[in-house]
Short mmCIF file of C-alpha atoms and ligand atoms in Angstrom, two decimals:
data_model
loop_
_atom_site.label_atom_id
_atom_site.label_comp_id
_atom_site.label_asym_id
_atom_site.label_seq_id
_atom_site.Cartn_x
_atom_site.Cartn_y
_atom_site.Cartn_z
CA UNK A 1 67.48 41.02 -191.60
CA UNK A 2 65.84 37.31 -192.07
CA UNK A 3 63.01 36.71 -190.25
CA UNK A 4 61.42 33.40 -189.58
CA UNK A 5 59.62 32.43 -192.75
CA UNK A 6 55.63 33.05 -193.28
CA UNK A 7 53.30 30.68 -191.67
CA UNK A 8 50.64 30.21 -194.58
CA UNK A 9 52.77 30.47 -197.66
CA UNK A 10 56.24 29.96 -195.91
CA UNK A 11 57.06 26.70 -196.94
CA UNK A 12 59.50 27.65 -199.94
CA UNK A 13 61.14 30.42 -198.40
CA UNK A 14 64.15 30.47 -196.47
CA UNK A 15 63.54 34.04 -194.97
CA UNK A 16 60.02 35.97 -194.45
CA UNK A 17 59.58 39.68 -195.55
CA UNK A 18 61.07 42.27 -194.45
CA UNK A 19 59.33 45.19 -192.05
CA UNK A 20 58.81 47.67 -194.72
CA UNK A 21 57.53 44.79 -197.00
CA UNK A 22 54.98 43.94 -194.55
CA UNK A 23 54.33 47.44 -193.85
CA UNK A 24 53.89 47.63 -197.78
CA UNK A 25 51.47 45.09 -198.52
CA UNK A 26 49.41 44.21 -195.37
CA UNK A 27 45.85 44.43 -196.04
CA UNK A 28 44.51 43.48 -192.78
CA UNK A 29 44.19 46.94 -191.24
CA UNK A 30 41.62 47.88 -194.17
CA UNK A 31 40.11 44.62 -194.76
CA UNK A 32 39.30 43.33 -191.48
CA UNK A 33 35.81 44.76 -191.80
CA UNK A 34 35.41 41.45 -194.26
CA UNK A 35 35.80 39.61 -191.33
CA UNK A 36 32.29 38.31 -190.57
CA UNK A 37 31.76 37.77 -194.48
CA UNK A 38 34.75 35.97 -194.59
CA UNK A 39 33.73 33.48 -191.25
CA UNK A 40 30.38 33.06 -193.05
CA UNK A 41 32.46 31.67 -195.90
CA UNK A 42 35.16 29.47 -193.95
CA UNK A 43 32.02 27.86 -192.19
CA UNK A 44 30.00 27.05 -195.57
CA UNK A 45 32.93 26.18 -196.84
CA UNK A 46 33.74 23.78 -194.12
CA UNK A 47 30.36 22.42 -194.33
CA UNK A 48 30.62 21.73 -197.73
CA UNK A 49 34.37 19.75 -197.15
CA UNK A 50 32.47 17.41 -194.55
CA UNK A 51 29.43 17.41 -197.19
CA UNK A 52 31.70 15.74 -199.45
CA UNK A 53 33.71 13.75 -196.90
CA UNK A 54 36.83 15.83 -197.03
CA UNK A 55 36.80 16.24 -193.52
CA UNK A 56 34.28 14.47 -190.26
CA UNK A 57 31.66 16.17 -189.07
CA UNK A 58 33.59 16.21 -185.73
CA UNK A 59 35.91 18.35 -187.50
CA UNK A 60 33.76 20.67 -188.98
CA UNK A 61 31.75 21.31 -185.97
CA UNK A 62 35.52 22.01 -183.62
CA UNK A 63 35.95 24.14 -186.86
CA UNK A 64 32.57 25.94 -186.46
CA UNK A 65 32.71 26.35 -182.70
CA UNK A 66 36.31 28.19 -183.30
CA UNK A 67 34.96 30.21 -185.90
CA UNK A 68 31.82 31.18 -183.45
CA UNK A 69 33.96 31.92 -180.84
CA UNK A 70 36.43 34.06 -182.96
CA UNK A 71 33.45 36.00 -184.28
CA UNK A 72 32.74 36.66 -180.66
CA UNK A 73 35.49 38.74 -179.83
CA UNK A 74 35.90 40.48 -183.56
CA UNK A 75 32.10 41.76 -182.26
CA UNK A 76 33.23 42.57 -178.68
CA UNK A 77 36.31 44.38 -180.22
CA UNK A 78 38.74 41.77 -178.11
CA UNK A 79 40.14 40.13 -181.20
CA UNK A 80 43.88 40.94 -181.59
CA UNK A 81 44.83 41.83 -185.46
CA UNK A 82 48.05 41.20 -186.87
CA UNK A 83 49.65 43.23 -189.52
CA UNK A 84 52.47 40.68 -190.01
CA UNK A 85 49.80 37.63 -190.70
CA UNK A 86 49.03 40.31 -194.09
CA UNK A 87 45.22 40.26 -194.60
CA UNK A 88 41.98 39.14 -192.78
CA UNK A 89 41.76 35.94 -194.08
CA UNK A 90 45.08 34.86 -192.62
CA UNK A 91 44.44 36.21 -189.50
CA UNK A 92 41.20 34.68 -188.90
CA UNK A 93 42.84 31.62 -190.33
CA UNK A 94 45.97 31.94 -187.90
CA UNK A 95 43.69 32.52 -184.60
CA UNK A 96 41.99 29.42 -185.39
CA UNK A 97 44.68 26.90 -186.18
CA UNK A 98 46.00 27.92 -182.68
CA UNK A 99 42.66 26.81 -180.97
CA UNK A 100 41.46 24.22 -182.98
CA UNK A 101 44.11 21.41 -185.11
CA UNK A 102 41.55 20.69 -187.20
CA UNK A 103 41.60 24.25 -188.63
CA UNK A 104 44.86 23.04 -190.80
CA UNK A 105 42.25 21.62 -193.14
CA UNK A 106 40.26 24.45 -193.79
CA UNK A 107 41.82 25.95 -196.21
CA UNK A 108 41.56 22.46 -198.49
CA UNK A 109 40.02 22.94 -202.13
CA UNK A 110 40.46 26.85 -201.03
CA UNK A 111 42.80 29.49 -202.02
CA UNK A 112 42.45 33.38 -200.79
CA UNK A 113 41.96 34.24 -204.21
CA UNK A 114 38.24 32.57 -204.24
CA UNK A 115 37.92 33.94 -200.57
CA UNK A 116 38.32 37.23 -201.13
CA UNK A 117 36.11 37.08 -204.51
CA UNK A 118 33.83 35.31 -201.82
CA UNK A 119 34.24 37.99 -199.23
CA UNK A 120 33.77 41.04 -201.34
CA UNK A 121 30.18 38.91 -203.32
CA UNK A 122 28.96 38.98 -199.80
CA UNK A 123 30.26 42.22 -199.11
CA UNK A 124 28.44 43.89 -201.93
CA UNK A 125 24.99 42.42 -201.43
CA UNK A 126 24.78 43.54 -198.42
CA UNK A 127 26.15 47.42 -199.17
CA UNK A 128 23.88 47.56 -201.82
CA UNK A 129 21.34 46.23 -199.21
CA UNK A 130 22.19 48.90 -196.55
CA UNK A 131 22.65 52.06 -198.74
CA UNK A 132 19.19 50.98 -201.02
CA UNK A 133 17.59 51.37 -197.40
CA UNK A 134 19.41 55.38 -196.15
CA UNK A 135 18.30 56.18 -199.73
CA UNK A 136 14.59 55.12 -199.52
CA UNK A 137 14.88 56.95 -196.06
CA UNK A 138 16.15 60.00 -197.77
CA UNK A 139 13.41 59.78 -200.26
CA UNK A 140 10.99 59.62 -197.55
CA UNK A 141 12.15 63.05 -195.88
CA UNK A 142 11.66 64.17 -199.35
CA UNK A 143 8.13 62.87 -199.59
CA UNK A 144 7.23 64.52 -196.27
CA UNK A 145 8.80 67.79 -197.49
CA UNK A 146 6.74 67.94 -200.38
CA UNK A 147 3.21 67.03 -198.71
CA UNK A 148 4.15 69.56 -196.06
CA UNK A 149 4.35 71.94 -199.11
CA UNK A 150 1.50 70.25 -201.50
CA UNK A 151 0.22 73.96 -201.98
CA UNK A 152 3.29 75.71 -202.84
CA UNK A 153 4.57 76.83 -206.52
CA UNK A 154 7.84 77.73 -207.42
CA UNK A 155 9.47 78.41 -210.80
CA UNK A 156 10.80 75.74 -212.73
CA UNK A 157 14.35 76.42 -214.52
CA UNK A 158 16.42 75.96 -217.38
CA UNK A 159 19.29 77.68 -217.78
CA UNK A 160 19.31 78.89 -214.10
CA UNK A 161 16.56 81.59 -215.74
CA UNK A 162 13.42 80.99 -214.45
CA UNK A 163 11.19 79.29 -217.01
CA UNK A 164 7.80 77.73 -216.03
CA UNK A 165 5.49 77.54 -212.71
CA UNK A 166 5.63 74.05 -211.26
CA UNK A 167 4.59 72.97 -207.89
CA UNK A 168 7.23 72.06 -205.67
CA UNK A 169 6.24 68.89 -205.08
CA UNK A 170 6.56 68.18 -208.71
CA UNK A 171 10.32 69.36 -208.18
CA UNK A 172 10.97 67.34 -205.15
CA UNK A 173 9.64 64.39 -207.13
CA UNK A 174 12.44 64.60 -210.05
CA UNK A 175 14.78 63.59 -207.09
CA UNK A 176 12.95 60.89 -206.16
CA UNK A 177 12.64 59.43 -209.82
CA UNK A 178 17.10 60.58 -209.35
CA UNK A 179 17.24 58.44 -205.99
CA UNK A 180 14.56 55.52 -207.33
CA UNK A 181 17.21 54.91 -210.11
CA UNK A 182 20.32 54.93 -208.15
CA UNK A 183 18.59 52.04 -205.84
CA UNK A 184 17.02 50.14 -209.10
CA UNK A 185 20.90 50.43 -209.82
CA UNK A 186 22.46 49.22 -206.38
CA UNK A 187 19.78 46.11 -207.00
CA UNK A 188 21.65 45.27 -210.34
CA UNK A 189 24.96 45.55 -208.71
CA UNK A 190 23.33 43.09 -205.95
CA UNK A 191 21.76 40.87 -208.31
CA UNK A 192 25.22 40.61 -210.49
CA UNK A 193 27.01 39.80 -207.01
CA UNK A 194 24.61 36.38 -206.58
CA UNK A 195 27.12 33.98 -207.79
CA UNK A 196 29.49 32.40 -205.52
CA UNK A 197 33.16 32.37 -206.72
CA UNK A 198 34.35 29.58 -204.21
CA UNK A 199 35.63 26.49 -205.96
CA UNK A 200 37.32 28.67 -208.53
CA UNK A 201 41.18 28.22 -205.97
CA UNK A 202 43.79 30.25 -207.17
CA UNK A 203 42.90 29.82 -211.16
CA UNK A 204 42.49 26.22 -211.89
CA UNK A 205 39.68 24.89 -209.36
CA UNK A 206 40.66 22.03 -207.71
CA UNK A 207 41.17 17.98 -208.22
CA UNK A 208 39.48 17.83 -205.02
CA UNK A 209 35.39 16.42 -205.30
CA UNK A 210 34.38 19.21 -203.83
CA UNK A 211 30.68 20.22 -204.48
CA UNK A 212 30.23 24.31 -205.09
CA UNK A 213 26.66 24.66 -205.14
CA UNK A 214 26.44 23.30 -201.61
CA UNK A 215 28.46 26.24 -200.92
CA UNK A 216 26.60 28.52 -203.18
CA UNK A 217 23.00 27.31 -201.17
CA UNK A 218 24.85 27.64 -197.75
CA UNK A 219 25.98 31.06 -198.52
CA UNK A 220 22.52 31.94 -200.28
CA UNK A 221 24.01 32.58 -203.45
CA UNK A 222 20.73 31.37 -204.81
CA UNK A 223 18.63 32.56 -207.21
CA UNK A 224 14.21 33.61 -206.53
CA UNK A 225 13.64 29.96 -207.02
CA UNK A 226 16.35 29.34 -204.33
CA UNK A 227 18.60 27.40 -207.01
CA UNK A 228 22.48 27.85 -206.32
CA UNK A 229 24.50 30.14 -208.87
CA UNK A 230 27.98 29.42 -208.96
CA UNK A 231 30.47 30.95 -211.35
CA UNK A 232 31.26 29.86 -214.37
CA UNK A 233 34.67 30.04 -215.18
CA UNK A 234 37.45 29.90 -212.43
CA UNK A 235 39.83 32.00 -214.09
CA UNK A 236 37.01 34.80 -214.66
CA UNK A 237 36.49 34.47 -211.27
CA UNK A 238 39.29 35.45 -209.39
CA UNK A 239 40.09 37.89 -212.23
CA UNK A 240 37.02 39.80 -212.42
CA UNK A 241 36.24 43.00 -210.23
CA UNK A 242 33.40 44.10 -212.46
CA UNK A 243 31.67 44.59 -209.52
CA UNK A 244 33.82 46.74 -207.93
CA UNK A 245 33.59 48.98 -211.03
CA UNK A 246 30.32 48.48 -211.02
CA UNK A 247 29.44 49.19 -207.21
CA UNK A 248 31.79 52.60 -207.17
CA UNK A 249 29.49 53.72 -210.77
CA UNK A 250 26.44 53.33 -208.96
CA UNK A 251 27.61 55.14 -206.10
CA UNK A 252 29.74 57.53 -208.42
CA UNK A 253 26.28 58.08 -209.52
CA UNK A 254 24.36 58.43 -206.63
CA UNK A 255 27.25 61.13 -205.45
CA UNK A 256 26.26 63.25 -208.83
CA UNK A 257 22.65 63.04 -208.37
CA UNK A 258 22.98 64.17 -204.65
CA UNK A 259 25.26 66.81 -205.75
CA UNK A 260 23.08 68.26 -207.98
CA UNK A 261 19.97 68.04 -205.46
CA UNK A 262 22.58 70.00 -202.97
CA UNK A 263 23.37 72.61 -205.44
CA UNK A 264 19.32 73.33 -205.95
CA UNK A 265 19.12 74.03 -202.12
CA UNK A 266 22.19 76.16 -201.59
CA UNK A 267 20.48 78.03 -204.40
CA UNK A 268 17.05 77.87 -202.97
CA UNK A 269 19.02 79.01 -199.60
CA UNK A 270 20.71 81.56 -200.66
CA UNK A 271 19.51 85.38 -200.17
CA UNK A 272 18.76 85.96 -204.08
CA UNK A 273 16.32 83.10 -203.43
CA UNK A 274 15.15 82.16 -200.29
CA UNK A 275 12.79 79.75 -201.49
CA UNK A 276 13.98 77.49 -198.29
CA UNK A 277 15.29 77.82 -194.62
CA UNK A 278 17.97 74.75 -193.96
CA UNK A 279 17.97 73.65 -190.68
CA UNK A 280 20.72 75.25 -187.91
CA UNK A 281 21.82 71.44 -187.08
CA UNK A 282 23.32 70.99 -190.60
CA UNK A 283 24.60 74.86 -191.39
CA UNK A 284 27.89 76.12 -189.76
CA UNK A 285 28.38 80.21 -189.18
CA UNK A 286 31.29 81.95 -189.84
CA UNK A 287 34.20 82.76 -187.58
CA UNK A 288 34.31 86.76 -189.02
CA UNK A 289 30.94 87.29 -189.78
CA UNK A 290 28.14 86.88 -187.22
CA UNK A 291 25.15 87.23 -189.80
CA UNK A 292 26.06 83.90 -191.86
CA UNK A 293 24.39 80.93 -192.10
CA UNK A 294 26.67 78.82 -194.48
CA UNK A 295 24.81 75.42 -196.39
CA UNK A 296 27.63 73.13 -195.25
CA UNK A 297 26.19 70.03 -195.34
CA UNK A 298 24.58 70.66 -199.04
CA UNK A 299 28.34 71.90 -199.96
CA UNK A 300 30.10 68.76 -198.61
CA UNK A 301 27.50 66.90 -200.08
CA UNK A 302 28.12 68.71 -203.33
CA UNK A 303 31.61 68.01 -202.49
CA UNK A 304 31.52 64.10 -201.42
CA UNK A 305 30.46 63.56 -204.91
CA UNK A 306 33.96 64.10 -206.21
CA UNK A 307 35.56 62.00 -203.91
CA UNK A 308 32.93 59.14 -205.21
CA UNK A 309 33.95 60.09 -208.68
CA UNK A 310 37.83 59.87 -207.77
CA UNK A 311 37.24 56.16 -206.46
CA UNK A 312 35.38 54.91 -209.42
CA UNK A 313 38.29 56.38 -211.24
CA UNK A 314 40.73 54.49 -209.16
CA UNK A 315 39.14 51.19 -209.85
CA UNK A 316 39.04 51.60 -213.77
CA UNK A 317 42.42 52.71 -213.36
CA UNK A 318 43.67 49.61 -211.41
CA UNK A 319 42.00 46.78 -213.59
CA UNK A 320 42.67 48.04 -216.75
CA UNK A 321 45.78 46.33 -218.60
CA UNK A 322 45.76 43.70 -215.60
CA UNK A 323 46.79 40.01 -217.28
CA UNK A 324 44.48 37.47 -216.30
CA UNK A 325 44.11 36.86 -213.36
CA UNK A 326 44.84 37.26 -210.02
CA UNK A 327 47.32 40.11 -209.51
CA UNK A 328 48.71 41.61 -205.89
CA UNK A 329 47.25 44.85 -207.27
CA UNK A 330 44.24 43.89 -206.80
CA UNK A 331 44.12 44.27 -203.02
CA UNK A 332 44.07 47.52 -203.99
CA UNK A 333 40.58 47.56 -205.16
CA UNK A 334 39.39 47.39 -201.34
CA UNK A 335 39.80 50.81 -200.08
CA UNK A 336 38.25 52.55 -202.89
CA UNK A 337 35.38 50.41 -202.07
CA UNK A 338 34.59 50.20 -198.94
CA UNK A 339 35.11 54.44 -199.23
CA UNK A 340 32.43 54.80 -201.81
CA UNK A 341 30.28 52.84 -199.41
CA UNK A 342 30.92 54.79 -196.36
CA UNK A 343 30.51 57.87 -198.19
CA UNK A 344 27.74 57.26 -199.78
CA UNK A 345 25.79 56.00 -196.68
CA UNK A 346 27.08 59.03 -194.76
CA UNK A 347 25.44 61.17 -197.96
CA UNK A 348 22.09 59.51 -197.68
CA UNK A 349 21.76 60.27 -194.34
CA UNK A 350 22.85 64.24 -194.26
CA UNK A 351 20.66 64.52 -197.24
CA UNK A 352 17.54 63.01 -194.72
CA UNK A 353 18.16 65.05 -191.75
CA UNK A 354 19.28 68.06 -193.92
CA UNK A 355 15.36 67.75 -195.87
CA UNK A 356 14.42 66.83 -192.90
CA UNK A 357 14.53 70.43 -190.75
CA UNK A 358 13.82 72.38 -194.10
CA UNK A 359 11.10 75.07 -193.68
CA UNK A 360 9.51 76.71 -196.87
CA UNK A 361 9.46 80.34 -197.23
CA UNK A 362 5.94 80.15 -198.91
CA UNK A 363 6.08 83.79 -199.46
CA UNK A 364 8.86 83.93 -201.68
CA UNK A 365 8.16 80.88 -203.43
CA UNK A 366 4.56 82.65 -204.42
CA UNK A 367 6.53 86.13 -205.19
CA UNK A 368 9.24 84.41 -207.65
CA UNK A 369 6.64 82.01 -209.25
CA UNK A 370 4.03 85.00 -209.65
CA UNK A 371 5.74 86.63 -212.71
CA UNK A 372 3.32 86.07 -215.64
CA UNK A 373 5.84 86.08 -217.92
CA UNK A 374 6.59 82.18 -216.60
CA UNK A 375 3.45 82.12 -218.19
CA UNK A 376 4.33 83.16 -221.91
CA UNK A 377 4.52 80.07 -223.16
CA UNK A 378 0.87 78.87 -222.16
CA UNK A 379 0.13 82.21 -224.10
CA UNK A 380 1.52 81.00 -227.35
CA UNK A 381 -0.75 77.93 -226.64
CA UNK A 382 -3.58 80.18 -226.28
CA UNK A 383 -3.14 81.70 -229.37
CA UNK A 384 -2.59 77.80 -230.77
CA UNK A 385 -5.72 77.32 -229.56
CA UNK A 386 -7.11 79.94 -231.78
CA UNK A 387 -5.25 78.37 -235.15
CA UNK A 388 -2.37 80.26 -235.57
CA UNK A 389 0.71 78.25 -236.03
CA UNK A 390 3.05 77.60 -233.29
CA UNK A 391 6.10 79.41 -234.57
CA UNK A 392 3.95 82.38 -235.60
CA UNK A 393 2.32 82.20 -232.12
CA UNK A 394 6.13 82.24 -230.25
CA UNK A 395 7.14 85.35 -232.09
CA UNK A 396 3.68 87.39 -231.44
CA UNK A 397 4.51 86.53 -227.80
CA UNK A 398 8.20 87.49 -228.29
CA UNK A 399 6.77 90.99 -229.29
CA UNK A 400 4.29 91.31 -226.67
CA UNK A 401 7.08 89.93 -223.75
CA UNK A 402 9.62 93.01 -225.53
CA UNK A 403 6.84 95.53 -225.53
CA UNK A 404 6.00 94.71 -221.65
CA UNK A 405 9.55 95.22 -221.05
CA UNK A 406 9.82 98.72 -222.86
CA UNK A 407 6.71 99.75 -221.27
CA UNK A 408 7.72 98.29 -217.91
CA UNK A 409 5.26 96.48 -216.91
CA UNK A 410 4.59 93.37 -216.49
CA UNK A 411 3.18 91.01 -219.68
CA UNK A 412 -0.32 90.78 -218.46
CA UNK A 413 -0.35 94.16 -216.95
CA UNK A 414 -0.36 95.70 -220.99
CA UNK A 415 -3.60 97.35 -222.42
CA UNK A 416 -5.74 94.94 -224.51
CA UNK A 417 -5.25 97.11 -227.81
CA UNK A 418 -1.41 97.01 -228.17
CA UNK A 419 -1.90 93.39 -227.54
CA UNK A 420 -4.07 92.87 -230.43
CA UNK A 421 -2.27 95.17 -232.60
CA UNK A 422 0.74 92.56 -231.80
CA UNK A 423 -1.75 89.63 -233.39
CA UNK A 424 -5.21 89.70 -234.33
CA UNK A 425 -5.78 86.14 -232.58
CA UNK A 426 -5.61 87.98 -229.05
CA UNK A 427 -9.07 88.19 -227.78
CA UNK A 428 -10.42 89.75 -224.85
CA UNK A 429 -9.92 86.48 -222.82
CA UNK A 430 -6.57 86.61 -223.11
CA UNK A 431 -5.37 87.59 -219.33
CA UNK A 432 -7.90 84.13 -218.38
CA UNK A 433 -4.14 82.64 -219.12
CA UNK A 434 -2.46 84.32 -216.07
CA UNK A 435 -4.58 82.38 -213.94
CA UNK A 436 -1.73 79.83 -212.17
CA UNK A 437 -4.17 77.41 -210.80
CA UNK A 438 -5.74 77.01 -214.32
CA UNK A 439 -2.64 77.51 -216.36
CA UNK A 440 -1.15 74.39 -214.05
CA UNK A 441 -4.64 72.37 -214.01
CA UNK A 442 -4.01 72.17 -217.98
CA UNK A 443 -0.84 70.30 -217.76
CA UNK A 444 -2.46 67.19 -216.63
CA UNK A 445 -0.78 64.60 -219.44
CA UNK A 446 1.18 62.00 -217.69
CA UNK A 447 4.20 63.22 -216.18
CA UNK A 448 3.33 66.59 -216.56
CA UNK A 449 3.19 69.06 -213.47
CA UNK A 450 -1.21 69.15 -213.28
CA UNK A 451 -2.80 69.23 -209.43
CA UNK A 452 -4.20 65.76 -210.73
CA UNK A 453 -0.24 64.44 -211.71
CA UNK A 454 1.10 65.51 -208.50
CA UNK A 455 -1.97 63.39 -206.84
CA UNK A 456 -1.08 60.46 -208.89
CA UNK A 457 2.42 60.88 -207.81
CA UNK A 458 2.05 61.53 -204.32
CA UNK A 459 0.03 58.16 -204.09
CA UNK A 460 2.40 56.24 -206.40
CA UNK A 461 5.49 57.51 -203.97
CA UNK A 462 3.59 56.75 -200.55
CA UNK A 463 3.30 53.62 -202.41
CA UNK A 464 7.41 52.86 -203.41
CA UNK A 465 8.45 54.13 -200.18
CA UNK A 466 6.21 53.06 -197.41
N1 LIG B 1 44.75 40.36 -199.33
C1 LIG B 1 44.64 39.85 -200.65
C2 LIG B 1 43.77 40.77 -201.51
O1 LIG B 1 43.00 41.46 -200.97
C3 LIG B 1 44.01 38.50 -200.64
C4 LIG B 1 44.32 37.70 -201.83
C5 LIG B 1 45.75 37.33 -201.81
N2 LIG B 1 46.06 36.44 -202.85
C6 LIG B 1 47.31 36.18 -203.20
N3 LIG B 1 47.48 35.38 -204.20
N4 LIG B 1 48.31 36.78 -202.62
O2 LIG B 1 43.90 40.82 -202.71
#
């Protein structure tokens, strides 16, 4: 059936699209939460077209007051969205030619090919913004959880086989150093949003004397010395969705690095553990079996991280073998988006509150971490100490680890004479190295897991994060 042609881009059609068309290829009921990025945008850029004389300054003011009021009732939720006007941009567009006539020269120099570049710039700067800050506040729940638990050693791990003491705060820190990259990261992805794309129209620019760093400056596109940054190439411009990729990589990221700190405390949870207690207010219990308290939020944490993945993977997926530039598929690259930042916000703040209510079993953190054979290598160092060569030091240990095990006992529980007869270089102050406090007050090189480290980085973090 023909319907009445489009209002925007009608002009050279005889019929509009049909239902399932519009049903196909709308945008709006996704991208509408660019709405107040793309009003910032229409009133720079309306600024700039009475900068340059393009328009009076009585028109850009009716055209400012419309946009103001419009905002308004987005805010208060009174704004009425239509699917058949396609997108956001339209919309917003639409709504204001009906108030205000000079809103029919708005879209001059403009195309929604610079506006959405323009929309999404804005858009990322201030995601990367928002999640950099529910990451710093998960750190900080982190950094509470370890001074709550300065004291405490645990094992360290490789291989899921327990390997060497380590205090848990020197644990909790490797996700901070995790987290403290994924924000340096969301800064990049900020930094590389800081150009403004409009000017670039729909490929070509314009013949109009417009001025684009106005624009930039009004939009704060700017860089530290408050200089405009404008794009550089208008085709580039509207092409480009290197941020995209990059945005849904950093969170992609993020999602892995969360995973993997959720994975360490369903372990730590778990029975064969029970290094931890998660709090009630993120577990779930089971509908059959009264006794279980099931690590839901680290799971779905675990879990979120694959969706993350999945969206990055979209993205590639879309842009690759694109021709330059501007293609419909493109509108395709919001979703994706605006999920990884959802998700990842949502992440950042179950990860808080879930560190947040943990309690330490202290008891079974000092019953795992008390096995001296954690301590095996600092013996081969001891007998280092004494000259004998490192590899010849790691197999006299070997022997004296696989004779405590035949005996059954444990490694510093064996008589003095068999562990001589092992190596000569064993002298009577060799159980001195089963001391944890002193084997840990040894490791004090930088980044190493000494009392005076853990100091250094519990001042450093209070530091970063306060
Ligand atoms: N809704 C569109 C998108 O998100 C806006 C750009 C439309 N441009 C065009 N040439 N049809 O991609």
């Amino acid at each position: 059936m023909a319907k009445s042609s489009q209002v925007t881009w009608g002009g050279r059609f005889s019929a509009g699209p049909a239902d399932l068309m519009l049903q196909f290829s709308e945008s709006v009921t996704f991208d509408q939460r660019l709405a107040l990025f793309d009003i910032a945008g229409s009133k720079a850029h309306s600024a700039m077209l009475a900068h340059v004389g393009l328009i009076t300054a009585k028109e850009r003011g009716a055209i400012h007051a419309g946009l103001d009021a419009i905002q308004a009732e987005i805010v208060a939720g009174k704004f009425t969205w239509e699917t058949k006007l396609e997108d956001v941009h339209m919309n917003i567009e639409q709504a204001l030619t009906q108030r205000v006539p000079a809103a029919a020269k708005l879209h001059t120099a403009r195309s929604r090919n610079d506006q959405v570049a323009t929309d999404m710039r804005l858009f990322f700067k201030h995601a990367c913004a928002e999640l950099a800050k529910k990451i710093a506040a998960a750190q900080r729940a982190l950094l509470t959880l370890a001074g709550a638990n300065r004291d405490v050693l645990i094992p360290g791990y490789t291989h899921l086989q327990r390997a060497q003491p380590v205090f848990l705060a020197h644990h909790l820190f490797a996700w901070l150093e995790m987290l403290e990259r994924d924000r340096a990261r969301l800064a990049e992805v900020a930094a590389h949003a800081n150009w403004c794309p409009l000017g670039a129209g729909a490929i070509a620019g314009t013949t109009l004397p417009i001025d684009r760093e106005f624009t930039a400056k009004a939009l704060g596109f700017v860089d530290a010395r408050g200089r405009p940054q404008v794009t550089q190439n208008s085709m580039d411009t509207v092409a480009d969705r290197d941020l995209f990729i990059e945005f849904a990589g950093a969170c992609a990221l993020f999602g892995v690095h969360v995973s993997r700190i959720a994975e360490d405390l369903i372990l730590w949870s778990s029975a064969e553990f029970k290094y931890v207690e998660l709090p009630d207010a993120f577990c779930t219990g089971s509908s059959l079996m009264p006794q279980k308290k099931n690590p839901d939020s680290c799971e779905l944490l675990r879990g979120k991280s694959a969706r993350l993945q999945g969206n990055l993977h979209t993205l590639l997926t879309l842009t690759k073998g694109l021709p330059l530039t501007y293609n419909r598929d493109l509108q395709e690259d919001k979703p994706p988006v605006f999920d990884s930042f959802d998700q990842s916000a949502l992440c950042a703040e179950v990860l808080a509150g879930t560190v947040g209510g943990i309690t330490l079993h202290r008891d079974r953190c000092a019953a795992a971490v008390r096995d001296p054979a954690l301590l095996a290598t600092d013996l081969a160092d001891y007998l280092v100490r004494k000259g004998v060569a490192f590899r010849e030091a790691h197999h006299a240990v070997g022997a004296v680890v696989r004779l405590a095990e035949k005996n059954n006992v444990r490694l510093n529980q064996l008589a003095p004479d068999d562990v001589q007869a092992v190596h000569p270089a064993f002298g009577p102050d060799w159980l001195d190295v089963f001391d944890l406090q002193r084997a840990l007050a040894k490791r004090e090189g930088t980044g190493m897991p000494g009392p005076k480290q853990i100091a250094r980085q519990f001042a450093r973090w209070r530091k970063v994060l306060k």
